[in-house]
Amino acid sequence: MKSLRWGLLAAGTIAAEFAAGVEESKHGVLEAVAARSGDRAAEFASRFEIPKCYGAYEDLLADPDVDAIYISTPHPLHGEWAIRAAEAGKHILCEKPLTMSVAEAEKVVEAARANDVFLMEAFMYRLHPQIRRLAELISCGAIGEVRAVDVAFSYNFAVPRLTDPALGGGGIFDVGCYCTSLARLVSQAATGQDVVEPEEVLGMARLDENGVDEVAFGLLRLPGGILAQLACGFQLTQDDHIRVYGSEGQLYVPKPAWIHEMRKPKTSQIVLTPEGGEPEVIEVEATQGLFAREADHVAAHIADRQAPELTWAETLANLRTLERWREAVAR
């Protein structure tokens, strides 16, 4: 497999984490970075020893030495630049959510298809060995018939983009997307289906004066008769967790793969408690950083144009769920 030459479209905090991941990857190299400011792009390029920097996103897309684009702009800009990247013939890894609506996401998918380029939404947690092991335990019947799942992802500090509707503010699309993705994954593993969507979506939220959801709770009725309880927000102090309840026991993940400390190589735990039995701690080792794993996963599936864990159908199904949750809390 030849090295994939990456161009970074935006130079923020998450772009820095991805750049460090590319440096650690086996099949990726950093070729260029673009930011709204030439000085910001130059500083970022110097930090990571990136050969080229641009003060305009258009210049990055025009670079013939760039194979793939990593998009980490504010959420509402994802769709526009993903489409423009596809039209420039660049492969695309776009931060979640792919777009702020299903309608726009469908346009991105169509652009990728029409221009024959790879496209993946950057849900890096789905590639972690911990999450793969969790799905295996569910699908092999380790806790019997799955009845319910409880997922939480939140933090208690506000950054400007999260309180601004024009920047895609709100916890549902920022971190609640992980909750919906995980809950749906549990149903997929339990039922053997490739992609599922909830049969029913209910929700409540604490909205700020701009109508942005600071704290949101959701309830899903999923295929297989599975109920899901979701909690997310950026003004909420709680322990992130995953709990899956079955007819013969339960699974508990105290530190899900999406939290910051799990992005580096380390051992994580899944606690399996059989009905009436003692808890068994299952240790899962990650030998590669999560962003390095993500970069290599893209390189491995470029020829397929889609990644098996994060197909276009998977992305659209998750966005439809998010839209329904957001509509439920806005009533």
GROMACS .gro file of C-alpha atoms in nm:
model
  331
    1MET     CA    1   0.000   0.000   0.000
    2LYS     CA    2   0.147   0.336  -0.099
    3SER     CA    3   0.140   0.630   0.139
    4LEU     CA    4  -0.166   0.852   0.128
    5ARG     CA    5  -0.075   1.219   0.103
    6TRP     CA    6  -0.301   1.422   0.333
    7GLY     CA    7  -0.417   1.781   0.307
    8LEU     CA    8  -0.577   1.931   0.617
    9LEU     CA    9  -0.866   2.168   0.550
   10ALA     CA   10  -0.876   2.384   0.867
   11ALA     CA   11  -0.615   2.405   1.140
   12GLY     CA   12  -0.794   2.379   1.472
   13THR     CA   13  -0.759   2.156   1.776
   14ILE     CA   14  -0.900   1.840   1.624
   15ALA     CA   15  -0.689   1.894   1.309
   16ALA     CA   16  -0.382   1.895   1.532
   17GLU     CA   17  -0.485   1.562   1.685
   18PHE     CA   18  -0.538   1.414   1.341
   19ALA     CA   19  -0.204   1.554   1.217
   20ALA     CA   20  -0.028   1.384   1.508
   21GLY     CA   21  -0.212   1.065   1.416
   22VAL     CA   22  -0.097   1.082   1.054
   23GLU     CA   23   0.260   1.122   1.177
   24GLU     CA   24   0.218   0.797   1.373
   25SER     CA   25   0.036   0.612   1.093
   26LYS     CA   26   0.189   0.346   0.872
   27HIS     CA   27   0.042   0.462   0.542
   28GLY     CA   28  -0.008   0.839   0.567
   29VAL     CA   29   0.204   1.152   0.522
   30LEU     CA   30   0.122   1.516   0.585
   31GLU     CA   31   0.148   1.706   0.257
   32ALA     CA   32  -0.032   2.038   0.311
   33VAL     CA   33  -0.256   2.241   0.541
   34ALA     CA   34  -0.494   2.528   0.473
   35ALA     CA   35  -0.654   2.777   0.711
   36ARG     CA   36  -0.855   3.097   0.675
   37SER     CA   37  -0.541   3.284   0.776
   38GLY     CA   38  -0.207   3.234   0.602
   39ASP     CA   39  -0.026   3.299   0.931
   40ARG     CA   40  -0.233   3.035   1.110
   41ALA     CA   41  -0.163   2.783   0.834
   42ALA     CA   42   0.210   2.863   0.845
   43GLU     CA   43   0.224   2.820   1.223
   44PHE     CA   44   0.042   2.486   1.201
   45ALA     CA   45   0.269   2.369   0.917
   46SER     CA   46   0.579   2.459   1.119
   47ARG     CA   47   0.447   2.274   1.423
   48PHE     CA   48   0.403   1.949   1.231
   49GLU     CA   49   0.675   1.999   0.967
   50ILE     CA   50   0.417   2.002   0.686
   51PRO     CA   51   0.580   2.096   0.353
   52LYS     CA   52   0.307   2.329   0.223
   53CYS     CA   53   0.060   2.571   0.374
   54TYR     CA   54  -0.218   2.779   0.223
   55GLY     CA   55  -0.425   3.075   0.336
   56ALA     CA   56  -0.723   2.962   0.127
   57TYR     CA   57  -0.903   2.629   0.116
   58GLU     CA   58  -0.934   2.652  -0.261
   59ASP     CA   59  -0.555   2.644  -0.297
   60LEU     CA   60  -0.537   2.322  -0.098
   61LEU     CA   61  -0.792   2.155  -0.323
   62ALA     CA   62  -0.592   2.263  -0.629
   63ASP     CA   63  -0.269   2.102  -0.502
   64PRO     CA   64  -0.194   1.803  -0.731
   65ASP     CA   65   0.025   1.641  -0.464
   66VAL     CA   66  -0.263   1.599  -0.218
   67ASP     CA   67  -0.452   1.268  -0.239
   68ALA     CA   68  -0.698   1.303   0.050
   69ILE     CA   69  -0.857   1.589   0.240
   70TYR     CA   70  -0.934   1.589   0.612
   71ILE     CA   71  -1.213   1.840   0.682
   72SER     CA   72  -1.247   1.985   1.033
   73THR     CA   73  -1.416   2.320   0.978
   74PRO     CA   74  -1.717   2.422   1.190
   75HIS     CA   75  -2.004   2.179   1.130
   76PRO     CA   76  -2.213   2.391   0.890
   77LEU     CA   77  -1.920   2.418   0.646
   78HIS     CA   78  -1.860   2.043   0.618
   79GLY     CA   79  -2.102   1.985   0.333
   80GLU     CA   80  -1.979   2.267   0.110
   81TRP     CA   81  -1.613   2.172   0.136
   82ALA     CA   82  -1.675   1.798   0.110
   83ILE     CA   83  -1.857   1.855  -0.218
   84ARG     CA   84  -1.584   2.087  -0.345
   85ALA     CA   85  -1.318   1.833  -0.244
   86ALA     CA   86  -1.502   1.559  -0.433
   87GLU     CA   87  -1.529   1.781  -0.739
   88ALA     CA   88  -1.154   1.839  -0.715
   89GLY     CA   89  -1.101   1.461  -0.726
   90LYS     CA   90  -0.981   1.435  -0.365
   91HIS     CA   91  -1.065   1.152  -0.127
   92ILE     CA   92  -1.249   1.276   0.183
   93LEU     CA   93  -1.240   1.214   0.555
   94CYS     CA   94  -1.484   1.459   0.712
   95GLU     CA   95  -1.533   1.520   1.082
   96LYS     CA   96  -1.866   1.428   1.231
   97PRO     CA   97  -2.137   1.518   1.172
   98LEU     CA   98  -2.086   1.490   0.798
   99THR     CA   99  -2.342   1.770   0.755
  100MET     CA  100  -2.615   1.937   0.958
  101SER     CA  101  -2.896   1.774   0.760
  102VAL     CA  102  -2.975   1.453   0.578
  103ALA     CA  103  -3.060   1.644   0.261
  104GLU     CA  104  -2.715   1.801   0.246
  105ALA     CA  105  -2.545   1.471   0.335
  106GLU     CA  106  -2.717   1.305   0.042
  107LYS     CA  107  -2.565   1.571  -0.185
  108VAL     CA  108  -2.219   1.498  -0.042
  109VAL     CA  109  -2.264   1.125  -0.099
  110GLU     CA  110  -2.380   1.188  -0.455
  111ALA     CA  111  -2.076   1.411  -0.518
  112ALA     CA  112  -1.845   1.135  -0.392
  113ARG     CA  113  -2.020   0.879  -0.612
  114ALA     CA  114  -2.022   1.104  -0.920
  115ASN     CA  115  -1.653   1.189  -0.885
  116ASP     CA  116  -1.548   0.836  -0.782
  117VAL     CA  117  -1.373   0.934  -0.458
  118PHE     CA  118  -1.355   0.782  -0.112
  119LEU     CA  119  -1.579   0.937   0.155
  120MET     CA  120  -1.596   0.860   0.526
  121GLU     CA  121  -1.741   1.040   0.826
  122ALA     CA  122  -1.472   1.059   1.095
  123PHE     CA  123  -1.631   0.858   1.375
  124MET     CA  124  -1.290   0.735   1.485
  125TYR     CA  125  -1.429   0.558   1.793
  126ARG     CA  126  -1.591   0.293   1.571
  127LEU     CA  127  -1.243   0.168   1.474
  128HIS     CA  128  -1.123   0.117   1.832
  129PRO     CA  129  -1.064  -0.247   1.937
  130GLN     CA  130  -1.281  -0.183   2.243
  131ILE     CA  131  -1.589  -0.107   2.034
  132ARG     CA  132  -1.521  -0.397   1.798
  133ARG     CA  133  -1.492  -0.631   2.098
  134LEU     CA  134  -1.815  -0.494   2.246
  135ALA     CA  135  -1.999  -0.566   1.922
  136GLU     CA  136  -1.853  -0.918   1.912
  137LEU     CA  137  -1.971  -0.992   2.266
  138ILE     CA  138  -2.321  -0.878   2.178
  139SER     CA  139  -2.340  -1.068   1.849
  140CYS     CA  140  -2.213  -1.393   2.003
  141GLY     CA  141  -2.480  -1.384   2.274
  142ALA     CA  142  -2.256  -1.317   2.574
  143ILE     CA  143  -2.547  -1.149   2.757
  144GLY     CA  144  -2.830  -1.331   2.584
  145GLU     CA  145  -3.103  -1.134   2.413
  146VAL     CA  146  -3.025  -0.762   2.424
  147ARG     CA  147  -3.304  -0.563   2.591
  148ALA     CA  148  -3.167  -0.213   2.649
  149VAL     CA  149  -2.867   0.018   2.611
  150ASP     CA  150  -2.770   0.326   2.812
  151VAL     CA  151  -2.515   0.569   2.661
  152ALA     CA  152  -2.383   0.900   2.792
  153PHE     CA  153  -2.137   1.153   2.649
  154SER     CA  154  -2.113   1.504   2.790
  155TYR     CA  155  -1.884   1.770   2.930
  156ASN     CA  156  -1.935   2.085   3.134
  157PHE     CA  157  -1.783   2.379   2.949
  158ALA     CA  158  -1.904   2.593   2.662
  159VAL     CA  159  -1.702   2.702   2.362
  160PRO     CA  160  -1.844   2.976   2.137
  161ARG     CA  161  -1.938   2.749   1.846
  162LEU     CA  162  -2.155   2.531   2.071
  163THR     CA  163  -2.378   2.820   2.178
  164ASP     CA  164  -2.414   2.967   1.828
  165PRO     CA  165  -2.689   2.819   1.607
  166ALA     CA  166  -2.513   2.954   1.298
  167LEU     CA  167  -2.208   2.741   1.383
  168GLY     CA  168  -2.407   2.424   1.437
  169GLY     CA  169  -2.433   2.468   1.812
  170GLY     CA  170  -2.589   2.220   2.049
  171GLY     CA  171  -2.494   1.897   2.218
  172ILE     CA  172  -2.703   1.659   2.006
  173PHE     CA  173  -2.504   1.707   1.686
  174ASP     CA  174  -2.172   1.756   1.867
  175VAL     CA  175  -2.163   1.463   2.110
  176GLY     CA  176  -2.510   1.310   2.096
  177CYS     CA  177  -2.412   1.177   1.756
  178TYR     CA  178  -2.180   0.930   1.932
  179CYS     CA  179  -2.469   0.815   2.151
  180THR     CA  180  -2.700   0.750   1.855
  181SER     CA  181  -2.420   0.579   1.663
  182LEU     CA  182  -2.337   0.347   1.954
  183ALA     CA  183  -2.699   0.263   2.031
  184ARG     CA  184  -2.762   0.176   1.669
  185LEU     CA  185  -2.442  -0.033   1.661
  186VAL     CA  186  -2.571  -0.236   1.956
  187SER     CA  187  -2.895  -0.306   1.768
  188GLN     CA  188  -2.701  -0.397   1.454
  189ALA     CA  189  -2.479  -0.640   1.645
  190ALA     CA  190  -2.779  -0.793   1.823
  191THR     CA  191  -2.993  -0.837   1.511
  192GLY     CA  192  -2.721  -0.911   1.255
  193GLN     CA  193  -2.831  -0.622   1.033
  194ASP     CA  194  -2.581  -0.398   0.857
  195VAL     CA  195  -2.767  -0.073   0.923
  196VAL     CA  196  -3.063  -0.003   1.152
  197GLU     CA  197  -3.271   0.301   1.237
  198PRO     CA  198  -3.496   0.355   1.537
  199GLU     CA  199  -3.864   0.283   1.502
  200GLU     CA  200  -3.943   0.563   1.747
  201VAL     CA  201  -3.748   0.866   1.877
  202LEU     CA  202  -3.845   1.073   2.182
  203GLY     CA  203  -3.649   1.350   2.345
  204MET     CA  204  -3.631   1.636   2.590
  205ALA     CA  205  -3.372   1.909   2.627
  206ARG     CA  206  -3.269   2.215   2.820
  207LEU     CA  207  -3.249   2.490   2.558
  208ASP     CA  208  -3.067   2.820   2.598
  209GLU     CA  209  -3.201   3.159   2.490
  210ASN     CA  210  -3.088   3.088   2.131
  211GLY     CA  211  -3.273   2.758   2.117
  212VAL     CA  212  -2.949   2.558   2.141
  213ASP     CA  213  -2.968   2.229   2.332
  214GLU     CA  214  -2.727   2.253   2.627
  215VAL     CA  215  -2.842   1.921   2.776
  216ALA     CA  216  -3.045   1.661   2.590
  217PHE     CA  217  -3.192   1.322   2.666
  218GLY     CA  218  -3.326   1.080   2.408
  219LEU     CA  219  -3.518   0.754   2.400
  220LEU     CA  220  -3.504   0.522   2.101
  221ARG     CA  221  -3.700   0.210   2.016
  222LEU     CA  222  -3.463   0.007   1.799
  223PRO     CA  223  -3.500  -0.310   1.591
  224GLY     CA  224  -3.482  -0.624   1.801
  225GLY     CA  225  -3.712  -0.469   2.061
  226ILE     CA  226  -3.415  -0.282   2.208
  227LEU     CA  227  -3.473   0.039   2.404
  228ALA     CA  228  -3.198   0.301   2.421
  229GLN     CA  229  -3.150   0.580   2.672
  230LEU     CA  230  -2.917   0.859   2.557
  231ALA     CA  231  -2.774   1.155   2.750
  232CYS     CA  232  -2.553   1.428   2.611
  233GLY     CA  233  -2.464   1.793   2.652
  234PHE     CA  234  -2.196   2.056   2.699
  235GLN     CA  235  -2.344   2.191   3.024
  236LEU     CA  236  -2.369   1.857   3.202
  237THR     CA  237  -2.139   1.685   3.449
  238GLN     CA  238  -2.176   1.307   3.431
  239ASP     CA  239  -1.962   1.001   3.376
  240ASP     CA  240  -1.941   0.895   3.012
  241HIS     CA  241  -2.038   0.530   2.984
  242ILE     CA  242  -2.192   0.249   2.784
  243ARG     CA  243  -2.421  -0.009   2.946
  244VAL     CA  244  -2.587  -0.290   2.753
  245TYR     CA  245  -2.850  -0.502   2.928
  246GLY     CA  246  -2.946  -0.851   2.815
  247SER     CA  247  -3.161  -1.142   2.926
  248GLU     CA  248  -2.854  -1.322   3.068
  249GLY     CA  249  -2.634  -1.040   3.192
  250GLN     CA  250  -2.494  -0.698   3.117
  251LEU     CA  251  -2.192  -0.524   2.965
  252TYR     CA  252  -2.040  -0.207   3.106
  253VAL     CA  253  -1.779   0.016   2.944
  254PRO     CA  254  -1.658   0.270   3.203
  255LYS     CA  255  -1.437   0.461   2.961
  256PRO     CA  256  -1.578   0.457   2.606
  257ALA     CA  257  -1.340   0.485   2.313
  258TRP     CA  258  -1.449   0.841   2.230
  259ILE     CA  259  -1.315   1.005   2.549
  260HIS     CA  260  -0.987   1.190   2.517
  261GLU     CA  261  -0.764   0.955   2.717
  262MET     CA  262  -0.868   0.658   2.502
  263ARG     CA  263  -0.724   0.815   2.186
  264LYS     CA  264  -0.371   0.699   2.273
  265PRO     CA  265  -0.248   0.338   2.275
  266LYS     CA  266  -0.356   0.179   2.603
  267THR     CA  267  -0.560  -0.101   2.757
  268SER     CA  268  -0.931  -0.045   2.816
  269GLN     CA  269  -1.191  -0.252   2.995
  270ILE     CA  270  -1.530  -0.404   2.929
  271VAL     CA  271  -1.703  -0.551   3.235
  272LEU     CA  272  -1.921  -0.857   3.164
  273THR     CA  273  -2.157  -0.949   3.447
  274PRO     CA  274  -2.355  -1.271   3.388
  275GLU     CA  275  -2.700  -1.293   3.545
  276GLY     CA  276  -2.641  -1.405   3.905
  277GLY     CA  277  -2.263  -1.428   3.850
  278GLU     CA  278  -1.949  -1.234   3.931
  279PRO     CA  279  -1.822  -0.953   3.707
  280GLU     CA  280  -1.552  -1.047   3.457
  281VAL     CA  281  -1.315  -0.775   3.343
  282ILE     CA  282  -1.224  -0.812   2.977
  283GLU     CA  283  -0.915  -0.614   2.884
  284VAL     CA  284  -0.880  -0.483   2.530
  285GLU     CA  285  -0.544  -0.357   2.412
  286ALA     CA  286  -0.506  -0.080   2.155
  287THR     CA  287  -0.154  -0.079   2.017
  288GLN     CA  288  -0.205   0.220   1.786
  289GLY     CA  289  -0.336   0.569   1.850
  290LEU     CA  290  -0.695   0.620   1.739
  291PHE     CA  291  -0.626   0.892   1.481
  292ALA     CA  292  -0.334   0.693   1.338
  293ARG     CA  293  -0.569   0.395   1.312
  294GLU     CA  294  -0.823   0.615   1.137
  295ALA     CA  295  -0.571   0.743   0.881
  296ASP     CA  296  -0.455   0.388   0.805
  297HIS     CA  297  -0.815   0.268   0.779
  298VAL     CA  298  -0.885   0.527   0.511
  299ALA     CA  299  -0.571   0.424   0.321
  300ALA     CA  300  -0.673   0.058   0.340
  301HIS     CA  301  -1.016   0.121   0.188
  302ILE     CA  302  -0.949   0.396  -0.067
  303ALA     CA  303  -1.013   0.153  -0.354
  304ASP     CA  304  -1.349   0.053  -0.202
  305ARG     CA  305  -1.460   0.419  -0.184
  306GLN     CA  306  -1.636   0.337   0.146
  307ALA     CA  307  -1.517   0.198   0.479
  308PRO     CA  308  -1.700  -0.115   0.601
  309GLU     CA  309  -1.772   0.020   0.951
  310LEU     CA  310  -1.876   0.363   0.826
  311THR     CA  311  -2.055   0.320   0.497
  312TRP     CA  312  -2.253   0.599   0.337
  313ALA     CA  313  -2.573   0.420   0.440
  314GLU     CA  314  -2.451   0.414   0.801
  315THR     CA  315  -2.380   0.787   0.796
  316LEU     CA  316  -2.720   0.874   0.650
  317ALA     CA  317  -2.901   0.649   0.900
  318ASN     CA  318  -2.727   0.820   1.191
  319LEU     CA  319  -2.806   1.166   1.059
  320ARG     CA  320  -3.172   1.075   1.016
  321THR     CA  321  -3.176   0.965   1.381
  322LEU     CA  322  -3.012   1.290   1.492
  323GLU     CA  323  -3.262   1.497   1.296
  324ARG     CA  324  -3.551   1.313   1.463
  325TRP     CA  325  -3.396   1.364   1.808
  326ARG     CA  326  -3.341   1.734   1.745
  327GLU     CA  327  -3.699   1.772   1.619
  328ALA     CA  328  -3.829   1.593   1.929
  329VAL     CA  329  -3.656   1.829   2.173
  330ALA     CA  330  -3.764   2.139   1.978
  331ARG     CA  331  -4.135   2.069   2.018
   0.00000   0.00000   0.00000
